[in-house]
PDB file of C-alpha atoms in Angstrom:
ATOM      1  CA  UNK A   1     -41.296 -50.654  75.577  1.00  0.00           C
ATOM      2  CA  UNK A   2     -37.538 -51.741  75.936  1.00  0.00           C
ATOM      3  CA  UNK A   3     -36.567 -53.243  78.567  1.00  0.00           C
ATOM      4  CA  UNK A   4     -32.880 -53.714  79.067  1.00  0.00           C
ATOM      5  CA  UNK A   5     -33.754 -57.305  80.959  1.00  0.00           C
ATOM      6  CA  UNK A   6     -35.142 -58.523  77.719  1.00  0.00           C
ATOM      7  CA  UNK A   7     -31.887 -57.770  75.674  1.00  0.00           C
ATOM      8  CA  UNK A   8     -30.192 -59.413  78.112  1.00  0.00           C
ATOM      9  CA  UNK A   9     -32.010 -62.566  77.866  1.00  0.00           C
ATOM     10  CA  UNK A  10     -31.779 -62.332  73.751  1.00  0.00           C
ATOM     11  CA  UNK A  11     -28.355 -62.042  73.760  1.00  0.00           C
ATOM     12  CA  UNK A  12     -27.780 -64.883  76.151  1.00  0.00           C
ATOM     13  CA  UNK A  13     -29.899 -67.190  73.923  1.00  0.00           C
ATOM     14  CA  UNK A  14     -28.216 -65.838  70.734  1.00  0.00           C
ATOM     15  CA  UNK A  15     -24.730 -66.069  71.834  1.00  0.00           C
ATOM     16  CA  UNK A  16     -23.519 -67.738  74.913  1.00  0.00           C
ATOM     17  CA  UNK A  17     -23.560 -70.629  73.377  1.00  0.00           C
ATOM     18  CA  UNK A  18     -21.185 -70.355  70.888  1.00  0.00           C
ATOM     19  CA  UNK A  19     -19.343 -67.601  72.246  1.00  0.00           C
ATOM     20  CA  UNK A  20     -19.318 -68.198  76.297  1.00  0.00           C
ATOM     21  CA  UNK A  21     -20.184 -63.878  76.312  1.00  0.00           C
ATOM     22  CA  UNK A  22     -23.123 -62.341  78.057  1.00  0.00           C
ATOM     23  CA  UNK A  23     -24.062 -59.102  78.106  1.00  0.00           C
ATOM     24  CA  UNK A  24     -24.073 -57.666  82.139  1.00  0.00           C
ATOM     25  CA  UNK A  25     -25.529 -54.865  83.379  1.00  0.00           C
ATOM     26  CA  UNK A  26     -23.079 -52.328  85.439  1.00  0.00           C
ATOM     27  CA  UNK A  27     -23.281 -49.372  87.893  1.00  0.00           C
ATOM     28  CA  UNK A  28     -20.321 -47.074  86.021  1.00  0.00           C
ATOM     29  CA  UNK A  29     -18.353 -47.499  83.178  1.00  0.00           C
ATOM     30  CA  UNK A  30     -18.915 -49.709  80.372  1.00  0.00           C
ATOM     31  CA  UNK A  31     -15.855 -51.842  79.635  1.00  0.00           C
ATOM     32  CA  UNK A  32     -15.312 -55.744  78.337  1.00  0.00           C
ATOM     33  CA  UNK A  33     -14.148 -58.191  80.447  1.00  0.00           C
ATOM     34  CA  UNK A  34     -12.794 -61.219  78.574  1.00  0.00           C
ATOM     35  CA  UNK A  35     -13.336 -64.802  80.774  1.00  0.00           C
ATOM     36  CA  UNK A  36     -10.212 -64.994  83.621  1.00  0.00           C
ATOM     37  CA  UNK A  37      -9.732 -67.431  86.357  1.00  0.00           C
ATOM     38  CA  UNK A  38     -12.433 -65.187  88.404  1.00  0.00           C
ATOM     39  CA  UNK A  39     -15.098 -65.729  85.417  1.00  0.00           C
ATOM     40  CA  UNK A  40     -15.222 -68.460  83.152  1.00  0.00           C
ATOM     41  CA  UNK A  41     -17.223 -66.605  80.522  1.00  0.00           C
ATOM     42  CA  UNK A  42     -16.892 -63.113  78.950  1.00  0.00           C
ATOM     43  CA  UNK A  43     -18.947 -59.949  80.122  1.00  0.00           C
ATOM     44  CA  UNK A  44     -19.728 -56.989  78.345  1.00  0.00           C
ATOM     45  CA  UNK A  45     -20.705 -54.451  81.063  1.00  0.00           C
ATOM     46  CA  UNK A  46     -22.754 -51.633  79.619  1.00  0.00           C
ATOM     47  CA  UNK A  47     -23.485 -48.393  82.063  1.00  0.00           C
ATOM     48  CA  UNK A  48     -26.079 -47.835  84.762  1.00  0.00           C
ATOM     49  CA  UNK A  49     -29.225 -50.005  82.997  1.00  0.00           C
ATOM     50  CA  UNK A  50     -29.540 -48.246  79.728  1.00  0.00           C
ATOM     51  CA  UNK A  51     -30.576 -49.957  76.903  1.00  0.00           C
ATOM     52  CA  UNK A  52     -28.719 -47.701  74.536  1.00  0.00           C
ATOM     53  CA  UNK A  53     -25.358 -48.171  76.456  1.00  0.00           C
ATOM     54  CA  UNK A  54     -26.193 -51.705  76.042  1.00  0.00           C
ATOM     55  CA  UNK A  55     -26.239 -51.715  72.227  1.00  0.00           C
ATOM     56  CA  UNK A  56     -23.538 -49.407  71.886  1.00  0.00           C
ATOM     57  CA  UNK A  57     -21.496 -52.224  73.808  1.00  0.00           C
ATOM     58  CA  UNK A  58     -22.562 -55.006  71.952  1.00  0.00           C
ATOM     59  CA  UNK A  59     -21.818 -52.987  68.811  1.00  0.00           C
ATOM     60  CA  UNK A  60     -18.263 -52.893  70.170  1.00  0.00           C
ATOM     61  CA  UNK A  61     -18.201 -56.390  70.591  1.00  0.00           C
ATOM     62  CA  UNK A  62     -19.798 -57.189  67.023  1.00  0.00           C
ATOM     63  CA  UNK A  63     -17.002 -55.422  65.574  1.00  0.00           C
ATOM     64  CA  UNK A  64     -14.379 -57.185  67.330  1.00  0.00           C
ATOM     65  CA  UNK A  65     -12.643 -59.905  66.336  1.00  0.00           C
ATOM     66  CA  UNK A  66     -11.773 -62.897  67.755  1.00  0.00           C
ATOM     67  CA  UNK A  67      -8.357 -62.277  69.231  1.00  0.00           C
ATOM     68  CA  UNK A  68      -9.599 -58.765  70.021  1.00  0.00           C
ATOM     69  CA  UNK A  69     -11.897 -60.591  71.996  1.00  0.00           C
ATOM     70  CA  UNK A  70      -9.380 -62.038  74.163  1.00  0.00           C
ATOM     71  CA  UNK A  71      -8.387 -58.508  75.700  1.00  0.00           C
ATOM     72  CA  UNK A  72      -9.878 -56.421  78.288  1.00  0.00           C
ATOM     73  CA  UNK A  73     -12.128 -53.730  76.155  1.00  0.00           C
ATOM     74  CA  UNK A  74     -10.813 -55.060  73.085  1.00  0.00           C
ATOM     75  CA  UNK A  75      -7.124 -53.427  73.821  1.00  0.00           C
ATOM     76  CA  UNK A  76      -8.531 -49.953  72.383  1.00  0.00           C
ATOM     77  CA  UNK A  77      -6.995 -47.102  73.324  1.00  0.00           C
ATOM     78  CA  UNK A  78      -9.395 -44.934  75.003  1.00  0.00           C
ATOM     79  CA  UNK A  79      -9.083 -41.216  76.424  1.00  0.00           C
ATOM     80  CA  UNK A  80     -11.695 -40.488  78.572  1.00  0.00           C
ATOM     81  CA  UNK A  81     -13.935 -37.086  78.356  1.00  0.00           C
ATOM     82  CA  UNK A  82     -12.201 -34.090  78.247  1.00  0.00           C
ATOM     83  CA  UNK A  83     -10.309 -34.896  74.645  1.00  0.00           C
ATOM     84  CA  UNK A  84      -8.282 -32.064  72.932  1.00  0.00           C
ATOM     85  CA  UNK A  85      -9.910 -31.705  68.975  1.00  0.00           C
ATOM     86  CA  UNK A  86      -7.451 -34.108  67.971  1.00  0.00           C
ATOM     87  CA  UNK A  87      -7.781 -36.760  70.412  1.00  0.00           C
ATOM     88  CA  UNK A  88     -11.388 -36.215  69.626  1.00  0.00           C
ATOM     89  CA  UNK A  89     -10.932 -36.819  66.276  1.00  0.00           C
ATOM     90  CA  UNK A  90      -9.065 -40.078  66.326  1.00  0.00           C
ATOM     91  CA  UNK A  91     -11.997 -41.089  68.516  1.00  0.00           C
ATOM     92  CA  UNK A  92     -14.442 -40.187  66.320  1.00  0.00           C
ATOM     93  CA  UNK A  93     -12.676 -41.954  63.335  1.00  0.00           C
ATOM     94  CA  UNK A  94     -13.019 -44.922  65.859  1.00  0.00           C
ATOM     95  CA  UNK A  95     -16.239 -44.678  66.748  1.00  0.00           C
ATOM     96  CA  UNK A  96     -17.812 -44.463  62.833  1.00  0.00           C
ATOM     97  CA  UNK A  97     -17.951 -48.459  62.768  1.00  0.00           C
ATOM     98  CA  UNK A  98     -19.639 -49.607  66.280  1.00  0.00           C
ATOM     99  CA  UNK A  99     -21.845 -46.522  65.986  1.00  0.00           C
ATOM    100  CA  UNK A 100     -23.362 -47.824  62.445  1.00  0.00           C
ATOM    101  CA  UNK A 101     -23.496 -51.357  64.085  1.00  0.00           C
ATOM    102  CA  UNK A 102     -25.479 -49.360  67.158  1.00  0.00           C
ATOM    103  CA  UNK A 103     -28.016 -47.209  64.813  1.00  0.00           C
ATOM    104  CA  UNK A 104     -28.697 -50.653  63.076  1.00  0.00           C
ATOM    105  CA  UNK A 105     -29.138 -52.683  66.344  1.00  0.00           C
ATOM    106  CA  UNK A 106     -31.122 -49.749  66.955  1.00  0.00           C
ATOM    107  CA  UNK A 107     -33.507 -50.239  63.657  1.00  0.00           C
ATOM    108  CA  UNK A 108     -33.958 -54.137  64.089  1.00  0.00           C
ATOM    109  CA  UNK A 109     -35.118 -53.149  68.174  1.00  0.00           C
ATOM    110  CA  UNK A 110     -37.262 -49.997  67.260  1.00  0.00           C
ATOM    111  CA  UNK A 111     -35.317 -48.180  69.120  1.00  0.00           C
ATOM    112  CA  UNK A 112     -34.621 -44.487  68.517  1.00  0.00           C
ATOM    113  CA  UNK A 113     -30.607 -44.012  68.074  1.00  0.00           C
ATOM    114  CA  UNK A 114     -28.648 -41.076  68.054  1.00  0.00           C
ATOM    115  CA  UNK A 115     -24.529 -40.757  67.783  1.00  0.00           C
ATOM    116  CA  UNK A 116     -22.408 -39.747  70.721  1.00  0.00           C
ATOM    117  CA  UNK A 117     -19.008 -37.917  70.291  1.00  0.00           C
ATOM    118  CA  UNK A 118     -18.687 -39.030  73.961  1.00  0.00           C
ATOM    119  CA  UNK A 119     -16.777 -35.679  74.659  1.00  0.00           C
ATOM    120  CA  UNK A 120     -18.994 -33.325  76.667  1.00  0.00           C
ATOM    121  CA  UNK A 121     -16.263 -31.726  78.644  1.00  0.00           C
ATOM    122  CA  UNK A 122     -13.420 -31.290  75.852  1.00  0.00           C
ATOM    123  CA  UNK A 123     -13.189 -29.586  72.615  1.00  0.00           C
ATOM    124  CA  UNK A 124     -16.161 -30.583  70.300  1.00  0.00           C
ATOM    125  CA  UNK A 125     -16.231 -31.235  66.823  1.00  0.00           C
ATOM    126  CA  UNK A 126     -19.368 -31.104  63.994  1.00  0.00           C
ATOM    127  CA  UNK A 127     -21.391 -33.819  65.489  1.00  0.00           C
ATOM    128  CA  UNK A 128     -23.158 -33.498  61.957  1.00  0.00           C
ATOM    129  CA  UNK A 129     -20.200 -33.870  59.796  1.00  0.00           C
ATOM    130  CA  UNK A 130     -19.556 -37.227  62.506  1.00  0.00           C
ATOM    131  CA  UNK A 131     -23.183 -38.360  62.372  1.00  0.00           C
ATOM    132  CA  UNK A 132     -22.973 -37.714  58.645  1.00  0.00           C
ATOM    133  CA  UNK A 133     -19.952 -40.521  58.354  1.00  0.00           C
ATOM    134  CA  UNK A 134     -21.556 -43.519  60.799  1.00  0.00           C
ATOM    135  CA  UNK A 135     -24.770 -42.397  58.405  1.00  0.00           C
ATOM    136  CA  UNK A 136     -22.502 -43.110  55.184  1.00  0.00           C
ATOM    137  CA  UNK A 137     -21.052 -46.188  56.735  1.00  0.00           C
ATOM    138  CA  UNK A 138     -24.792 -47.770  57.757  1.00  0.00           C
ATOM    139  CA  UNK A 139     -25.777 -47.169  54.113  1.00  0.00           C
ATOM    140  CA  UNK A 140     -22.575 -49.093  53.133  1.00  0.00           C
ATOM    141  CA  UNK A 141     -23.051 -52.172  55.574  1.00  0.00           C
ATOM    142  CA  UNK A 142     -26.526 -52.251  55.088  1.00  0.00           C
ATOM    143  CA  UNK A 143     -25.534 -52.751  50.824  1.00  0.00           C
ATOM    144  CA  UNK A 144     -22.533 -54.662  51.563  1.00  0.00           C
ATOM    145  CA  UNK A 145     -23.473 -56.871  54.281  1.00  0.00           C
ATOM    146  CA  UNK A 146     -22.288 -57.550  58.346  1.00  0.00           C
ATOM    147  CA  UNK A 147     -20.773 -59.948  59.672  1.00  0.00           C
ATOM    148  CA  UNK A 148     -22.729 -63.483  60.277  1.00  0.00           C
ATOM    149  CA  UNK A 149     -22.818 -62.414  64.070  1.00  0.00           C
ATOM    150  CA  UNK A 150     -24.117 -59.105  63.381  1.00  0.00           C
ATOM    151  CA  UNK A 151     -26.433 -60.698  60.881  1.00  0.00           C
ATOM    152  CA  UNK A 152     -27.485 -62.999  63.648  1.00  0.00           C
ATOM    153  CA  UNK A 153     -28.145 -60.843  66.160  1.00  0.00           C
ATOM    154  CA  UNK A 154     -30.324 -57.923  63.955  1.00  0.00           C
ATOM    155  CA  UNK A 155     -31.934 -60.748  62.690  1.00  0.00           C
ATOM    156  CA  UNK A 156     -32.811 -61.758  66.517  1.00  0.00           C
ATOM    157  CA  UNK A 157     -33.713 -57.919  67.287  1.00  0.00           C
ATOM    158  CA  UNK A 158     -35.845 -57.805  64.276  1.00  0.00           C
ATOM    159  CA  UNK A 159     -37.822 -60.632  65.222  1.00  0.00           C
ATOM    160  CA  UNK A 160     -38.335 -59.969  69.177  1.00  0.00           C
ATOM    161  CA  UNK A 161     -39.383 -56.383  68.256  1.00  0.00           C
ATOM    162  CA  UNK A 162     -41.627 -57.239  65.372  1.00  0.00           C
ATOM    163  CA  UNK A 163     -39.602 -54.893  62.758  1.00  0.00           C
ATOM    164  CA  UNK A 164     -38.932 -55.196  59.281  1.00  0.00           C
ATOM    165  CA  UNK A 165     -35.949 -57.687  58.581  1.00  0.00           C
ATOM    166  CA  UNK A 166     -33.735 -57.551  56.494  1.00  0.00           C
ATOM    167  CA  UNK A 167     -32.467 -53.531  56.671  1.00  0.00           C
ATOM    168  CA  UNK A 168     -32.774 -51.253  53.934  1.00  0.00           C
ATOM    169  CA  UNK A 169     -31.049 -48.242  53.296  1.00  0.00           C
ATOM    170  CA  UNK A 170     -34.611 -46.311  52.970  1.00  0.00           C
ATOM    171  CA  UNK A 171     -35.088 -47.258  57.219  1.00  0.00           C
ATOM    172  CA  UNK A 172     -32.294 -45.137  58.240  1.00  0.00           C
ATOM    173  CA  UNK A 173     -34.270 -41.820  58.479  1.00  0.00           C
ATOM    174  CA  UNK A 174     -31.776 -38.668  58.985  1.00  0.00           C
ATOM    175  CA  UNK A 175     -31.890 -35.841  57.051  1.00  0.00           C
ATOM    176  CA  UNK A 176     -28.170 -35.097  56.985  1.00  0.00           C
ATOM    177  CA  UNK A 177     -27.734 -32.336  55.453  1.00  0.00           C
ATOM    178  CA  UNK A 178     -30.858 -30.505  56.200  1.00  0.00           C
ATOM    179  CA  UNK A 179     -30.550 -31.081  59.457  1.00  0.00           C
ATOM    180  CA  UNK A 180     -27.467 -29.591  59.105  1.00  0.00           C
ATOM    181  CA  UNK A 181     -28.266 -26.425  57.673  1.00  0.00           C
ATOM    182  CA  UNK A 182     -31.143 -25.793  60.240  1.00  0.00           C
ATOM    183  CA  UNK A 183     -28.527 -26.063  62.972  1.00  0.00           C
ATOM    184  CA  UNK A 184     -26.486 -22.728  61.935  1.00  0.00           C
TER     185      UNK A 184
END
């Protein structure tokens, strides 16, 4: 089982040290909260408990840099559900990274992932052709490498949840275009 309590605690022990960032569970909204004269640390507040909102955030933060990480929600724009196609699109083109970061947080926990245009109430797009991109862009991180703190924390993941470490492109199970064609 997952419970969001012990992601918590990992993360603290991963990266509060060297980062002063811990990951905080919140009743609405996700957002980031960088350390102010209220807090002396930085927050990233995931949505109502959920341990998927919670790795979708820290995904966010994994792809962040460091002065990005010195702004409240990284200084993204960010239209909120009910996008027009295009405003969905530029999301989506957005959302590819963290989302690739998420389904491979996802594989080091064990945890089932699925992608999320986020847009429920607006004008949708192919989720597969979307899901078919952060797919693409796994494959290429997983070949390429992440970044030493997203190496750090799958790593972390892997270990806590007993999975295989390091990833492998034959993990990421998805049929793509199969899937696809049993949609229409």
């Amino acid at each position: 089982m997952h419970h969001v309590d012990e992601l918590i605690a990992l993360f603290e022990r991963t990266f509060y040290a060297d980062y002063t960032t811990r990951l905080v569970r919140g009743e609405d909204e996700p957002i980031y909260l960088p350390a102010d004269e209220h807090c002396g640390y930085h927050r990233i507040v995931f949505a109502h408990g959920f341990f998927a909102s919670a790795l979708h955030e820290i995904a966010h933060w994994l792809v962040a840099g460091a002065e990005r990480r010195t702004r409240e929600d990284y200084g993204y724009w960010y239209c909120p559900d009910g996008r027009s196609k295009e405003q969905q699109q530029a999301f989506e083109q957005v959302e590819v990274h963290p989302q690739a970061i998420e389904w491979a947080l996802s594989l080091a926990a064990g945890f089932p992932f699925n992608v999320s245009a986020d847009n429920l109430g607006g004008e949708q797009t192919c989720r597969f052709r979307f899901q078919q991109r952060v797919y693409d862009k796994l494959v290429r991180l997983i070949e390429q490498g992440f970044n030493a703190r997203t190496e750090r924390l799958l790593q972390a993941l892997s270990q806590h949840y007993q999975q295989p470490y390091p990833l492998t492109p034959e993990r990421v199970q998805w049929q793509g275009i199969q899937e696809q064609h049993d949609a229409l």
